[in-house]
Coordinates of C-alpha atoms in Angstrom, one line a residue:
X8 CA 173.2 9.5 -30.2
X9 CA 171.2 12.3 -28.6
X10 CA 168.7 12.0 -31.4
X11 CA 167.9 8.4 -30.7
X12 CA 167.2 8.8 -27.0
X13 CA 164.0 10.9 -27.4
X14 CA 162.8 8.4 -30.0
X15 CA 163.3 5.5 -27.6
X16 CA 161.5 7.3 -24.8
X17 CA 158.6 8.1 -27.1
X18 CA 158.3 4.4 -28.1
X19 CA 158.3 3.3 -24.4
X20 CA 155.5 5.7 -23.6
X21 CA 153.5 4.5 -26.6
X22 CA 153.6 0.9 -25.3
X23 CA 152.0 1.7 -21.9
X24 CA 148.4 2.0 -23.1
X25 CA 148.7 -1.4 -24.9
X26 CA 150.1 -3.0 -21.7
X27 CA 147.2 -1.5 -19.6
X28 CA 144.7 -2.8 -22.2
X29 CA 146.2 -6.3 -22.1
X30 CA 146.0 -6.2 -18.3
X31 CA 142.3 -5.2 -18.3
X32 CA 141.5 -7.9 -20.9
X33 CA 143.2 -10.5 -18.8
X34 CA 141.4 -9.3 -15.6
X35 CA 138.0 -9.5 -17.4
X36 CA 138.8 -13.0 -18.7
X37 CA 139.7 -14.2 -15.2
X38 CA 136.6 -12.7 -13.7
X39 CA 134.4 -14.3 -16.4
X40 CA 136.0 -17.7 -15.8
X41 CA 135.5 -17.4 -12.1
X42 CA 131.9 -16.3 -12.6
X43 CA 131.3 -19.3 -14.8
X44 CA 132.8 -21.7 -12.3
X45 CA 130.5 -20.2 -9.5
X46 CA 127.5 -20.5 -11.8
X47 CA 128.2 -24.2 -12.4
X48 CA 128.6 -24.9 -8.7
X49 CA 125.3 -23.1 -7.8
X50 CA 123.5 -24.8 -10.6
X51 CA 124.5 -28.2 -9.3
X52 CA 123.3 -27.2 -5.8
X53 CA 119.9 -26.0 -7.2
X54 CA 119.4 -29.3 -9.2
X55 CA 120.2 -31.3 -6.1
X56 CA 117.7 -29.4 -4.0
X57 CA 115.0 -29.8 -6.7
X58 CA 115.6 -33.6 -6.7
X59 CA 115.3 -33.8 -2.9
X60 CA 112.1 -31.8 -2.9
X61 CA 110.7 -34.0 -5.6
X62 CA 111.6 -37.1 -3.6
X63 CA 109.9 -35.7 -0.5
X64 CA 106.7 -34.9 -2.5
X65 CA 106.7 -38.5 -3.7
X66 CA 107.1 -39.9 -0.2
X67 CA 104.3 -37.6 1.0
X68 CA 101.9 -38.9 -1.7
X69 CA 102.7 -42.5 -0.6
X70 CA 102.2 -41.7 3.0
X71 CA 98.9 -39.9 2.3
X72 CA 97.6 -42.9 0.4
X73 CA 98.7 -45.3 3.2
X74 CA 97.0 -42.9 5.8
X75 CA 93.8 -42.9 3.7
X76 CA 93.7 -46.7 3.6
X77 CA 94.4 -46.9 7.4
X78 CA 91.6 -44.5 8.1
X79 CA 89.2 -46.6 6.0
X80 CA 90.3 -49.7 7.9
X81 CA 89.7 -48.0 11.2
X82 CA 86.3 -46.8 10.0
X83 CA 85.3 -50.3 9.0
X84 CA 86.4 -51.7 12.4
X85 CA 84.4 -49.0 14.3
X86 CA 81.4 -49.7 12.1
X87 CA 81.6 -53.4 13.0
X88 CA 81.8 -52.5 16.7
X89 CA 78.7 -50.3 16.3
X90 CA 76.8 -53.1 14.6
X91 CA 77.7 -55.5 17.4
X92 CA 76.5 -53.0 20.0
X93 CA 73.3 -52.4 18.1
X94 CA 72.8 -56.2 17.8
X95 CA 73.4 -56.6 21.5
X96 CA 70.8 -53.9 22.2
X97 CA 68.2 -55.6 20.0
X98 CA 69.0 -59.0 21.6
X99 CA 68.4 -57.4 25.0
X100 CA 65.0 -56.1 23.9
X101 CA 63.9 -59.4 22.5
X102 CA 65.2 -61.5 25.4
X103 CA 63.6 -59.2 28.0
X104 CA 60.2 -60.3 26.6
X105 CA 61.0 -64.0 26.9
X106 CA 59.9 -66.3 29.7
X107 CA 62.1 -67.5 32.4
X108 CA 63.3 -70.3 30.1
X109 CA 64.8 -67.7 27.8
X110 CA 66.8 -66.1 30.5
X111 CA 69.6 -68.6 30.0
X112 CA 70.0 -67.8 26.3
X113 CA 69.9 -64.1 27.1
X114 CA 72.8 -64.4 29.5
X115 CA 74.9 -66.4 27.0
X116 CA 74.2 -63.8 24.3
X117 CA 75.3 -61.1 26.8
X118 CA 78.5 -62.9 27.5
X119 CA 79.1 -63.3 23.7
X120 CA 78.6 -59.6 23.1
X121 CA 81.0 -58.7 26.0
X122 CA 83.7 -61.1 24.7
X123 CA 83.3 -59.7 21.1
X124 CA 83.7 -56.1 22.4
X125 CA 86.8 -57.1 24.2
X126 CA 88.4 -58.4 21.0
X127 CA 87.5 -55.3 19.1
X128 CA 88.7 -53.0 21.9
X129 CA 92.1 -54.7 21.9
X130 CA 92.3 -54.5 18.1
X131 CA 91.3 -50.9 17.8
X132 CA 93.2 -49.3 20.8
X133 CA 95.6 -52.0 22.1
X134 CA 94.1 -51.4 25.6
X135 CA 94.8 -54.7 27.2
X136 CA 93.3 -53.6 30.6
X137 CA 90.0 -52.6 29.1
X138 CA 89.8 -55.8 27.1
X139 CA 90.5 -57.8 30.4
X140 CA 87.7 -56.0 32.2
X141 CA 85.2 -56.9 29.4
X142 CA 86.3 -60.6 29.5
X143 CA 85.9 -60.6 33.3
X144 CA 82.3 -59.2 32.8
X145 CA 81.6 -62.0 30.3
X146 CA 82.8 -64.6 32.8
X147 CA 80.7 -63.1 35.6
X148 CA 77.7 -63.2 33.3
X149 CA 78.2 -66.9 32.6
X150 CA 78.7 -67.5 36.3
X151 CA 75.2 -66.4 36.9
X152 CA 73.9 -69.4 35.0
X153 CA 75.4 -71.7 37.7
X154 CA 75.7 -74.5 35.1
X155 CA 78.6 -77.0 34.6
X156 CA 78.1 -76.7 30.9
X157 CA 79.5 -73.2 31.0
X158 CA 82.9 -74.4 32.4
X159 CA 84.6 -74.9 29.0
X160 CA 83.7 -71.3 28.0
X161 CA 84.8 -70.0 31.4
X162 CA 88.1 -71.8 31.2
X163 CA 88.7 -70.3 27.7
X164 CA 87.9 -66.8 29.1
X165 CA 90.3 -67.4 32.0
X166 CA 93.1 -68.3 29.6
X167 CA 92.4 -65.2 27.6
X168 CA 92.5 -63.0 30.7
X169 CA 95.8 -64.7 31.8
X170 CA 97.3 -63.9 28.3
X171 CA 96.3 -60.3 28.7
X172 CA 97.8 -60.2 32.2
X173 CA 101.1 -61.6 30.9
X174 CA 101.2 -59.1 28.0
X175 CA 103.3 -56.0 28.3
X176 CA 101.3 -53.1 29.6
X177 CA 101.8 -49.6 28.4
X178 CA 99.7 -46.5 28.3
X179 CA 98.9 -46.3 24.6
X180 CA 96.6 -43.3 25.0
X181 CA 99.4 -41.3 26.7
X182 CA 101.8 -42.0 23.8
X183 CA 99.2 -41.1 21.2
X184 CA 98.5 -37.8 23.0
X185 CA 102.2 -37.0 23.3
X186 CA 102.7 -37.6 19.5
X187 CA 99.8 -35.2 19.0
X188 CA 101.5 -32.6 21.1
X189 CA 104.7 -33.0 19.1
X190 CA 102.7 -32.4 15.8
X191 CA 101.5 -29.1 17.2
X192 CA 105.1 -28.0 17.8
X193 CA 106.4 -28.7 14.2
X194 CA 105.6 -25.2 13.2
X195 CA 108.1 -23.9 15.8
X196 CA 111.1 -25.4 14.0
X197 CA 113.6 -22.8 12.8
X198 CA 113.6 -22.8 9.0
X199 CA 116.7 -21.6 7.2
X200 CA 114.9 -19.2 4.8
X201 CA 116.5 -17.7 1.8
X202 CA 117.7 -14.1 2.5
X203 CA 116.0 -11.3 0.6
X204 CA 118.2 -8.6 -1.0
X205 CA 118.6 -5.8 1.5
X206 CA 117.6 -2.3 0.4
X207 CA 120.6 0.0 -0.2
X208 CA 120.8 3.4 1.4
X209 CA 120.0 6.6 -0.4
X210 CA 123.7 7.4 -0.8
X211 CA 124.3 4.0 -2.4
X212 CA 121.4 4.6 -4.9
X213 CA 123.2 7.7 -6.2
X214 CA 126.6 6.1 -6.4
X215 CA 127.6 4.6 -9.7
X216 CA 128.4 0.9 -9.5
X217 CA 131.9 -0.3 -10.4
X218 CA 132.6 -2.2 -13.6
X219 CA 132.8 -5.6 -11.8
X220 CA 129.5 -5.0 -10.0
X221 CA 127.9 -4.3 -13.4
X222 CA 129.5 -7.5 -14.8
X223 CA 128.2 -9.6 -11.9
X224 CA 124.7 -8.1 -12.2
X225 CA 124.5 -9.5 -15.8
X226 CA 125.3 -13.0 -14.7
X227 CA 122.2 -15.4 -14.9
X228 CA 122.7 -16.5 -11.2
X229 CA 122.4 -15.1 -7.8
X230 CA 125.6 -16.0 -5.8
X231 CA 124.9 -17.3 -2.3
X232 CA 127.5 -18.7 0.1
X233 CA 126.6 -22.1 1.7
X234 CA 128.2 -23.8 4.6
X235 CA 127.9 -27.6 4.4
X236 CA 127.4 -27.8 8.1
X237 CA 124.1 -25.9 7.8
X238 CA 120.9 -26.9 6.1
X239 CA 120.2 -25.6 2.6
X240 CA 117.9 -22.5 2.7
X241 CA 114.3 -22.9 1.6
X242 CA 111.5 -20.8 0.5
X243 CA 108.3 -20.5 2.5
X244 CA 106.5 -23.0 0.3
X245 CA 109.3 -25.5 0.5
X246 CA 109.4 -25.1 4.3
X247 CA 105.7 -25.7 4.6
X248 CA 106.0 -28.8 2.5
X249 CA 108.8 -30.2 4.7
X250 CA 106.8 -29.4 7.9
X251 CA 103.8 -31.2 6.3
X252 CA 106.0 -34.3 5.8
X253 CA 107.0 -34.3 9.4
X254 CA 103.4 -33.9 10.6
X255 CA 102.3 -36.8 8.3
X256 CA 105.1 -39.0 9.7
X257 CA 104.0 -38.3 13.3
X258 CA 100.3 -39.1 12.3
X259 CA 101.5 -42.4 10.8
X260 CA 103.2 -43.2 14.1
X261 CA 99.9 -42.5 16.0
X262 CA 97.9 -44.8 13.7
X263 CA 100.6 -47.6 13.9
X264 CA 100.6 -47.3 17.7
X265 CA 96.8 -47.6 17.9
X266 CA 97.0 -50.7 15.7
X267 CA 99.9 -52.3 17.5
X268 CA 102.2 -52.3 14.4
X269 CA 105.6 -51.8 16.0
X270 CA 107.6 -51.9 12.7
X271 CA 105.5 -49.2 11.1
X272 CA 105.7 -47.1 14.3
X273 CA 109.5 -47.2 14.3
X274 CA 109.7 -46.4 10.6
X275 CA 107.4 -43.4 11.0
X276 CA 109.5 -42.0 13.9
X277 CA 112.7 -42.5 11.9
X278 CA 111.3 -40.7 8.9
X279 CA 110.3 -37.7 11.1
X280 CA 113.8 -37.7 12.7
X281 CA 115.6 -37.8 9.4
X282 CA 113.6 -35.0 7.9
X283 CA 114.1 -32.8 10.9
X284 CA 117.9 -33.5 10.9
X285 CA 118.2 -32.8 7.2
X286 CA 116.2 -29.6 6.8
X287 CA 116.3 -27.7 10.2
X288 CA 118.9 -26.1 12.3
X289 CA 120.2 -28.4 15.0
X290 CA 121.1 -25.6 17.4
X291 CA 117.5 -24.5 17.7
X292 CA 115.8 -25.5 21.1
X293 CA 112.6 -26.6 19.3
X294 CA 114.6 -28.9 17.1
X295 CA 116.6 -30.4 20.0
X296 CA 113.3 -30.9 21.9
X297 CA 111.6 -32.7 19.1
X298 CA 114.6 -35.0 18.4
X299 CA 114.9 -35.8 22.1
X300 CA 111.2 -36.6 22.3
X301 CA 111.4 -38.8 19.2
X302 CA 114.3 -40.8 20.7
X303 CA 112.3 -41.3 23.9
X304 CA 109.2 -42.5 22.0
X305 CA 111.3 -44.8 19.9
X306 CA 112.6 -46.5 23.1
X307 CA 109.0 -47.5 24.1
X308 CA 108.6 -51.3 23.9
X309 CA 105.8 -51.7 21.5
X310 CA 107.3 -54.6 19.6
X311 CA 105.5 -57.2 21.7
X312 CA 102.5 -58.5 19.8
X313 CA 99.1 -58.3 21.4
X314 CA 97.8 -61.7 22.6
X315 CA 95.0 -63.6 20.8
X316 CA 91.9 -63.5 22.9
X317 CA 89.5 -65.3 20.5
X318 CA 89.4 -68.6 22.4
X319 CA 86.8 -67.4 24.9
X320 CA 84.6 -65.9 22.3
X321 CA 84.7 -69.1 20.2
X322 CA 83.8 -71.2 23.2
X323 CA 80.8 -69.0 24.1
X324 CA 79.5 -69.2 20.6
X325 CA 79.8 -72.9 20.7
X326 CA 77.8 -72.9 24.0
X327 CA 75.2 -70.7 22.4
X328 CA 74.9 -73.0 19.4
X329 CA 74.3 -76.0 21.6
X330 CA 71.8 -74.0 23.6
X331 CA 69.9 -73.2 20.4
X332 CA 69.9 -76.9 19.3
X333 CA 68.6 -78.0 22.7

């Protein structure tokens, strides 16, 4: 019996290295499985972020194209207005050389030019008050003729002025300037940038990393913790792209406001609001200020269509045609 006990003890001691080896293998396998799961999660997050950035780039291209078309339309309208003003100047020069009999046609042409400018001013800027003043000047010009034949044209001008008085008045220029001020503050938004690896101390450089640190360093991913309540971190180029999208949306709102397009105005503000909410920290004062300002601008009543003031201009042109036939 005494001979078997030492043999049993020796066998028990020989099993310990094998047990330790099995434990180490199991730990390595568990760490590898956990690292694989983390890699799959982070890969899914990266793919989602790339899809969102691609979608934003596509929307920016569409908005840029629409902005280009709108600028061309505005340029064409301004060109038309400049041609009208030049024609009016030429008419004045010609009519100034006419005899007293040509004074009547000169006044009718002057009234026509003023009524045309009123229509263009209302279309370009939505400034109903400025358009009303131009129509009033056209009516006063016709009144200088002291002729009953001008009454139909003056009645049409009075109807146009009444339509402008009944229209909802708002300070379009002030709203456009406020949107411009908000565009200048877009760069103040707090961007959740990706953290750069911190430099280790001199003592850490000399220290030998542990086996699990060496294992994680060979993984093909960089593990970052992400809280769903916070925006995903971005690089500087991604942040600049998002800020450009917000700026473009605010510019679209300015153009829509100048053209009286209420639906496009609301859509542009909503796009800017959604982008800010999705990509920037909500606890930042600049973010809260921009969102509050967008809410206030969205409450402005711009849905009422501008009135049609073409009746007076058509009546004056008819009067001018009859005067030319006489």
